[in-house]
Short mmCIF file of C-alpha atoms and ligand atoms in Angstrom, two decimals:
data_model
loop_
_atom_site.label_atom_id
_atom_site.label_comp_id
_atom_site.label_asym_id
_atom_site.label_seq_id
_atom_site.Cartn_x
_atom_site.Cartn_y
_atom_site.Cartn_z
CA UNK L 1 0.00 0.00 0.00
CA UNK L 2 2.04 3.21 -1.25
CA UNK L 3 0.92 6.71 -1.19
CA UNK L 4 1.90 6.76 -4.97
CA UNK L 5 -1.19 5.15 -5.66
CA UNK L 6 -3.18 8.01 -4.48
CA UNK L 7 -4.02 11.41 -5.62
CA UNK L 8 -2.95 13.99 -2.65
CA UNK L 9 -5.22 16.55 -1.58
CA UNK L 10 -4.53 19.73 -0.34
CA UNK L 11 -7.21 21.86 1.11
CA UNK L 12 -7.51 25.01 2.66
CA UNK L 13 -9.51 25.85 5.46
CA UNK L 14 -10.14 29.68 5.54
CA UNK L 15 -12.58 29.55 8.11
CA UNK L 16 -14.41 32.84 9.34
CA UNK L 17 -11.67 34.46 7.84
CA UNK L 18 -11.12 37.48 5.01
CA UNK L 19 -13.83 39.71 3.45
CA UNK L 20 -14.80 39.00 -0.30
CA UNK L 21 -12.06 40.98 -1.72
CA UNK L 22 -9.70 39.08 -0.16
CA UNK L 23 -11.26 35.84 -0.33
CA UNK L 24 -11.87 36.30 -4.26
CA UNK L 25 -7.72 37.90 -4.68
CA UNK L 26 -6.35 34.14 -3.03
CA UNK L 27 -8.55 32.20 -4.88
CA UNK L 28 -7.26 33.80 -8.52
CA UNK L 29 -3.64 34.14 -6.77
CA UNK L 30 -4.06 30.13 -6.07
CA UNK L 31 -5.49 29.25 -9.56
CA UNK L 32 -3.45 31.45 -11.64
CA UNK L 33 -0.31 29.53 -9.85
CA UNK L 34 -2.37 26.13 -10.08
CA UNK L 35 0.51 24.49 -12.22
CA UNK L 36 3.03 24.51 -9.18
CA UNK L 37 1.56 21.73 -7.75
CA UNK L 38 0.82 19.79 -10.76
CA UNK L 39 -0.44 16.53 -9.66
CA UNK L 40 -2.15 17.43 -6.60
CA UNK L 41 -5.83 17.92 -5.80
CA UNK L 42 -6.60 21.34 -4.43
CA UNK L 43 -9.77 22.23 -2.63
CA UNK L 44 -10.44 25.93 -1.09
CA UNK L 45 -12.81 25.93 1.51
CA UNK L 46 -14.34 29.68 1.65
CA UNK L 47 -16.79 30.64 4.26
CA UNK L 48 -20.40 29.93 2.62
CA UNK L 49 -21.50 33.49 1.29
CA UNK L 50 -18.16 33.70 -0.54
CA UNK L 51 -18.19 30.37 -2.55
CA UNK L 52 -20.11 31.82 -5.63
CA UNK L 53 -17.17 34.31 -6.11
CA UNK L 54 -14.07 32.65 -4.71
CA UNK L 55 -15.79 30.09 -7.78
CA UNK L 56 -15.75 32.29 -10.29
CA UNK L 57 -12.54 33.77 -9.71
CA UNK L 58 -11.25 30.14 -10.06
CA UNK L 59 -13.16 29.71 -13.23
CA UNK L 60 -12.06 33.03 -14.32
CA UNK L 61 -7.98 32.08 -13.75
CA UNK L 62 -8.65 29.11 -15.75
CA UNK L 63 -7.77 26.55 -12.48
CA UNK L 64 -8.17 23.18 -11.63
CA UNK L 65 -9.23 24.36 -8.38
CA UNK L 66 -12.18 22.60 -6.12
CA UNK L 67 -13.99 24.54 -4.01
CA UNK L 68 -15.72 22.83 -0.68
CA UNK L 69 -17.91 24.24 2.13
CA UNK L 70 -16.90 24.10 5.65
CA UNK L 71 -20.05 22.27 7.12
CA UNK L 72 -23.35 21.17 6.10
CA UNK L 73 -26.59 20.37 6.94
CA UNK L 74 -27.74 16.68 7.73
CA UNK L 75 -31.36 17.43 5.37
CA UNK L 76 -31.58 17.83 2.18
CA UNK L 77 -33.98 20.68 2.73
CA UNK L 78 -36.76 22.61 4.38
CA UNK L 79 -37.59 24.58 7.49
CA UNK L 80 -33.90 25.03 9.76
CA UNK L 81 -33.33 28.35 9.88
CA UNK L 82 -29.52 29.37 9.05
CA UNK L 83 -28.62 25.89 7.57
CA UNK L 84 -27.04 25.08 4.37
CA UNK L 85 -27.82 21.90 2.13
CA UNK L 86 -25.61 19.48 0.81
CA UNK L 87 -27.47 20.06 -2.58
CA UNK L 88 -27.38 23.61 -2.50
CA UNK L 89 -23.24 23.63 -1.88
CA UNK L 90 -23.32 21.39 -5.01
CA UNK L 91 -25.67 23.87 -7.08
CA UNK L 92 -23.14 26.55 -6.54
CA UNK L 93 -19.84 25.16 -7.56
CA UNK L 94 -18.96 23.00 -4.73
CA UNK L 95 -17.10 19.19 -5.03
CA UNK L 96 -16.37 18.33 -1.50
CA UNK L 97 -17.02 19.34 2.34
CA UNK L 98 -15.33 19.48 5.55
CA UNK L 99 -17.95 17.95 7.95
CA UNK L 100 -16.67 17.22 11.57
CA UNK L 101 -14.02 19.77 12.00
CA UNK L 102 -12.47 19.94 16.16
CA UNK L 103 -14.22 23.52 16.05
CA UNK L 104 -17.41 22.32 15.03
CA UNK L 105 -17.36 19.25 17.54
CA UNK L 106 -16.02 21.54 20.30
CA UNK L 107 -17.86 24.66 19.74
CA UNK L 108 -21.08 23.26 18.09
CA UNK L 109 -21.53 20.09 19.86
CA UNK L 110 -21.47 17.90 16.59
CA UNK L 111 -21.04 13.68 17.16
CA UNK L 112 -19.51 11.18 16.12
CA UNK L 113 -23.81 10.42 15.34
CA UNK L 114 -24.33 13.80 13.55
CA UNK L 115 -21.08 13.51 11.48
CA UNK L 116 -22.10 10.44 10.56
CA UNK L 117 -25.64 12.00 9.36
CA UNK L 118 -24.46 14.78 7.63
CA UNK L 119 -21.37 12.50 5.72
CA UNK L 120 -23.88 10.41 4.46
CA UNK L 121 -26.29 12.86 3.33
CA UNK L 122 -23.69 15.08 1.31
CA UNK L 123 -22.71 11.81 -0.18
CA UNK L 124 -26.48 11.32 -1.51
CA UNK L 125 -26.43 14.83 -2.95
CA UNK L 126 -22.82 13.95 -4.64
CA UNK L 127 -20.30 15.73 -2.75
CA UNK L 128 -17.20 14.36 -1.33
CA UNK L 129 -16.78 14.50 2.22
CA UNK L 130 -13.44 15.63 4.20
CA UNK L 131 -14.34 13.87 7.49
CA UNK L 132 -12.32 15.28 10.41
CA UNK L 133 -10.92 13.06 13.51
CA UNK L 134 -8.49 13.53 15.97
CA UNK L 135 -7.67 13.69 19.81
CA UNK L 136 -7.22 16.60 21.98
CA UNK L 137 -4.09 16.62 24.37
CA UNK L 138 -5.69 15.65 27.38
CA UNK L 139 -6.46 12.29 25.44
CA UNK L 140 -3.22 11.96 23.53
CA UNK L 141 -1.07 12.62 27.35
CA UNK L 142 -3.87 9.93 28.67
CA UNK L 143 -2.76 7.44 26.21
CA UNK L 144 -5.90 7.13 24.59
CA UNK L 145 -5.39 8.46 21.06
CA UNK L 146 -5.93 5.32 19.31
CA UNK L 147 -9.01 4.87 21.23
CA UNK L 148 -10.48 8.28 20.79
CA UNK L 149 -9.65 7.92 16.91
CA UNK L 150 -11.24 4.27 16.47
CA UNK L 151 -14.40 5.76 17.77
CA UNK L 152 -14.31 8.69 15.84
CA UNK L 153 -13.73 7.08 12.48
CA UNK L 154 -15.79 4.00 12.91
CA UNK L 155 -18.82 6.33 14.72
CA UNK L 156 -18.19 9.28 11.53
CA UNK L 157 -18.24 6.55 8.98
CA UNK L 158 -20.52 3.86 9.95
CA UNK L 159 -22.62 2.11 6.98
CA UNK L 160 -20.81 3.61 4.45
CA UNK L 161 -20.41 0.99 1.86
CA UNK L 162 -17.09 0.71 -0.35
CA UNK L 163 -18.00 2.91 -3.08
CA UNK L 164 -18.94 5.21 -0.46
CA UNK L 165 -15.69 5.01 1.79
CA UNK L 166 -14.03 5.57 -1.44
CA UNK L 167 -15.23 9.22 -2.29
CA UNK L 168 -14.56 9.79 1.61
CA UNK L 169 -11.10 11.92 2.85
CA UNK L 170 -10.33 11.49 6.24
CA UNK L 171 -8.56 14.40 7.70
CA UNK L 172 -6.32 13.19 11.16
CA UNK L 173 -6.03 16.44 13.14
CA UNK L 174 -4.92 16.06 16.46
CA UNK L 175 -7.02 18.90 18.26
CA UNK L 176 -3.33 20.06 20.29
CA UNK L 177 -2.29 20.93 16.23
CA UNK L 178 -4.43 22.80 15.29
CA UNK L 179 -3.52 26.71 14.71
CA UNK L 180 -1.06 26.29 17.82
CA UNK L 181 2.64 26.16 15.82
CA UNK L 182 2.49 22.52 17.13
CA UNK L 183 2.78 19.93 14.55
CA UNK L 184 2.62 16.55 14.91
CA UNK L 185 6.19 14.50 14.27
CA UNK L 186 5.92 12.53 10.91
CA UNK L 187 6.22 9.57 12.74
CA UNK L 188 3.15 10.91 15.37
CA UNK L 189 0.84 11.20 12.35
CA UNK L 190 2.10 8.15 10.46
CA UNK L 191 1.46 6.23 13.35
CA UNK L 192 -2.12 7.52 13.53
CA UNK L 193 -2.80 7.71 9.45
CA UNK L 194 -1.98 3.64 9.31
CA UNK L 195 -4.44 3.20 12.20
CA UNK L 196 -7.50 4.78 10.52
CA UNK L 197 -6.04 2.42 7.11
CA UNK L 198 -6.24 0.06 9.47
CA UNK L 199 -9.80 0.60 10.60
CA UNK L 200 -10.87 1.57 6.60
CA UNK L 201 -9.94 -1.92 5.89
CA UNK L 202 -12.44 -3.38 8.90
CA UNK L 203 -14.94 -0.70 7.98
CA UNK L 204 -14.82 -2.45 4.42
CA UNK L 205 -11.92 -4.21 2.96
CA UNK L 206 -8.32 -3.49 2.26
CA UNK L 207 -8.63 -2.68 -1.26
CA UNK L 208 -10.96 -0.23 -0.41
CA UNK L 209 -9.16 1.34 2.50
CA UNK L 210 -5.92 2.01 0.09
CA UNK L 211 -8.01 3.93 -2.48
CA UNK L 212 -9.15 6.44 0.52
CA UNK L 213 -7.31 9.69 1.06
CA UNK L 214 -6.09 10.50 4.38
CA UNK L 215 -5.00 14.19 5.01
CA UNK L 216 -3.06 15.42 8.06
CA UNK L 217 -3.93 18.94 9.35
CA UNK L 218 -2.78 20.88 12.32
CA UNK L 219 0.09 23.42 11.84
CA UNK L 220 1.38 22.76 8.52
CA UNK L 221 3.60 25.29 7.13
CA UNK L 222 5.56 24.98 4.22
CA UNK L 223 8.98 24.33 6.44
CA UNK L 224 7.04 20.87 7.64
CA UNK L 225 5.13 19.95 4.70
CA UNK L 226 7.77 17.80 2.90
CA UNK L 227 7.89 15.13 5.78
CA UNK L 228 4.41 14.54 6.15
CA UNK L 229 4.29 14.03 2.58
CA UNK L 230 6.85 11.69 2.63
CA UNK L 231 4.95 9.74 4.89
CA UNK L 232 3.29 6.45 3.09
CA UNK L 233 0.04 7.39 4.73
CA UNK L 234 -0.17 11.21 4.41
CA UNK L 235 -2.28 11.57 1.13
CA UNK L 236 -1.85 15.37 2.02
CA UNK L 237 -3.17 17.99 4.09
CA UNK L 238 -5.83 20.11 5.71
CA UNK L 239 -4.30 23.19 6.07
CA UNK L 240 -5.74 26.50 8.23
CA UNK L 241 -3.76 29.20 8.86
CA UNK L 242 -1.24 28.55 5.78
CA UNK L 243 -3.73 28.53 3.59
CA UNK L 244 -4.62 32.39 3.65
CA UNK L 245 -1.53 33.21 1.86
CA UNK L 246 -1.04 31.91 -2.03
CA UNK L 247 3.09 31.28 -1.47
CA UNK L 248 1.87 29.39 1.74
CA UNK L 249 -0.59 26.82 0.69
CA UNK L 250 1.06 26.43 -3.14
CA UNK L 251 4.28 25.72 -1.25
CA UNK L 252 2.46 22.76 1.25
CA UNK L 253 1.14 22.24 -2.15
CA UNK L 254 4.20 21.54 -4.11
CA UNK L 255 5.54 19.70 -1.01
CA UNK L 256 2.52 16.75 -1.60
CA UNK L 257 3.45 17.01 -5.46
CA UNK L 258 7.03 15.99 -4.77
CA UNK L 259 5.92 13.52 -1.96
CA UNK L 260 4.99 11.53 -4.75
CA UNK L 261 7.11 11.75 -7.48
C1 PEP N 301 -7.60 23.37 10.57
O1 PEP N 301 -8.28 24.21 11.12
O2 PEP N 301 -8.12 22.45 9.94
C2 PEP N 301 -6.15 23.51 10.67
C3 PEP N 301 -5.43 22.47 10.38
O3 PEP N 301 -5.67 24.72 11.08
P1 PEP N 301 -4.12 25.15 11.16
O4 PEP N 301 -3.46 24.70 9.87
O5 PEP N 301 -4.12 26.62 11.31
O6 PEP N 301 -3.53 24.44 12.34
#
């Protein structure tokens, strides 16, 4: 099972951050420089009200760039007040979304249960999922990462079928990583990326669990990216903070592209 076998992906996470000039300047400065990392995937992940333009300025620079939402609703439609639908971030330009993201299970109370819901509904309206796991510090210093993670992937991704699992990223990002300067050693996150392989392969076979995309995410910078990538089970990353500047995420970028060649 080699990473060569695998597409990376590189996404960016902007969050609740930049205004629509900025938002729609990265997104041209990111597909106008798409050719840098030839041979990677890249997704931008814009706040929701600035998809339709961050999309056109990515249609406009000619890129191969995805765009994905940051969270979406569990129903496909109707009366909930403030929520977004899987089928309407498809209608307006999007290919995949992060669903289960520390801040939303911290902040927003979201499951293992209500990942689960909402992973399987974006999946029926034909989006691609970016399923976040990963343990806080508390857990990781209490030795119970690989516990914490096996519920987390099998609770996010139960009855998924193959073809399913296969559409499915899986972003690792130990909650201590995230947007702290502390990244996890290659060998911390290879450990964990061949675990949730591990648990792919029980969730459905090991054919299928080679085919599925596994990002790391939490603090990478373009002065770490080039030894996660070199990692056999880092199929790229999930990037935050980095990804606000063009040099920054094209450079994490480029890092994945060489990772595999
Ligand atoms: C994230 O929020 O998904 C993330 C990885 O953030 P950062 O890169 O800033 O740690």
């Amino acid at each position: 099972m080699t990473a060569t076998a695998r597409t990376p992906i590189v996404a960016g996470n902007w969050k609740m951050n930049l205004d629509h000039a900025a938002g729609v300047a990265l997104a041209a400065a990111v597909a106008g420089r798409r050719s840098e990392a030839a041979g990677v995937d890249l997704v931008l992940c814009p706040p929701a009200v600035y998809i339709v333009p961050v999309a056109g300025a990515v249609a406009e620079a000619g890129g191969d760039v995805a765009i994905g939402g940051q969270n979406a609703s569990d129903k496909e439609k109707g009366a909930f007040t403030g929520e977004v639908a899987p089928p309407m971030l498809l209608d307006v330009g999007c290919r995949y979304v992060i669903l289960g993201h520390s801040e939303r299970r911290t902040l927003f109370g979201e499951t293992d249960a209500s990942v689960n819901a909402k992973a399987k509904a974006a999946l029926a309206a034909g989006l691609l999922p970016i399923v976040c796991v990963g343990e806080t510090l508390e857990e990781r210093e209490a030795g119970r990462t690989e516990a914490v993670v096996t519920e987390q992937v099998n609770g996010s991704l139960a009855g998924l079928d193959a073809a399913a699992l296969e559409k499915t990223v899986v972003a690792y990002e130990p909650v201590w990583a995230i947007g702290t300067g502390k990244v996890a050693t290659p060998e911390q996150a290879q450990e964990v990326h061949a675990l949730i392989r591990g648990l792919l392969a029980g969730l459905a076979s090991a054919e299928t669990a080679a085919k599925v995309r596994i990002q790391y995410g939490g603090s990478v910078k373009p002065d770490n990216a080039a030894q996660l990538a070199a990692c056999p089970d880092i199929d790229g990353a999930l990037v935050g903070g980095a990804s606000l500047k063009a040099d920054d995420f094209l450079a994490i970028a480029k890092a994945f592209a060489s990772g595999t060649a």
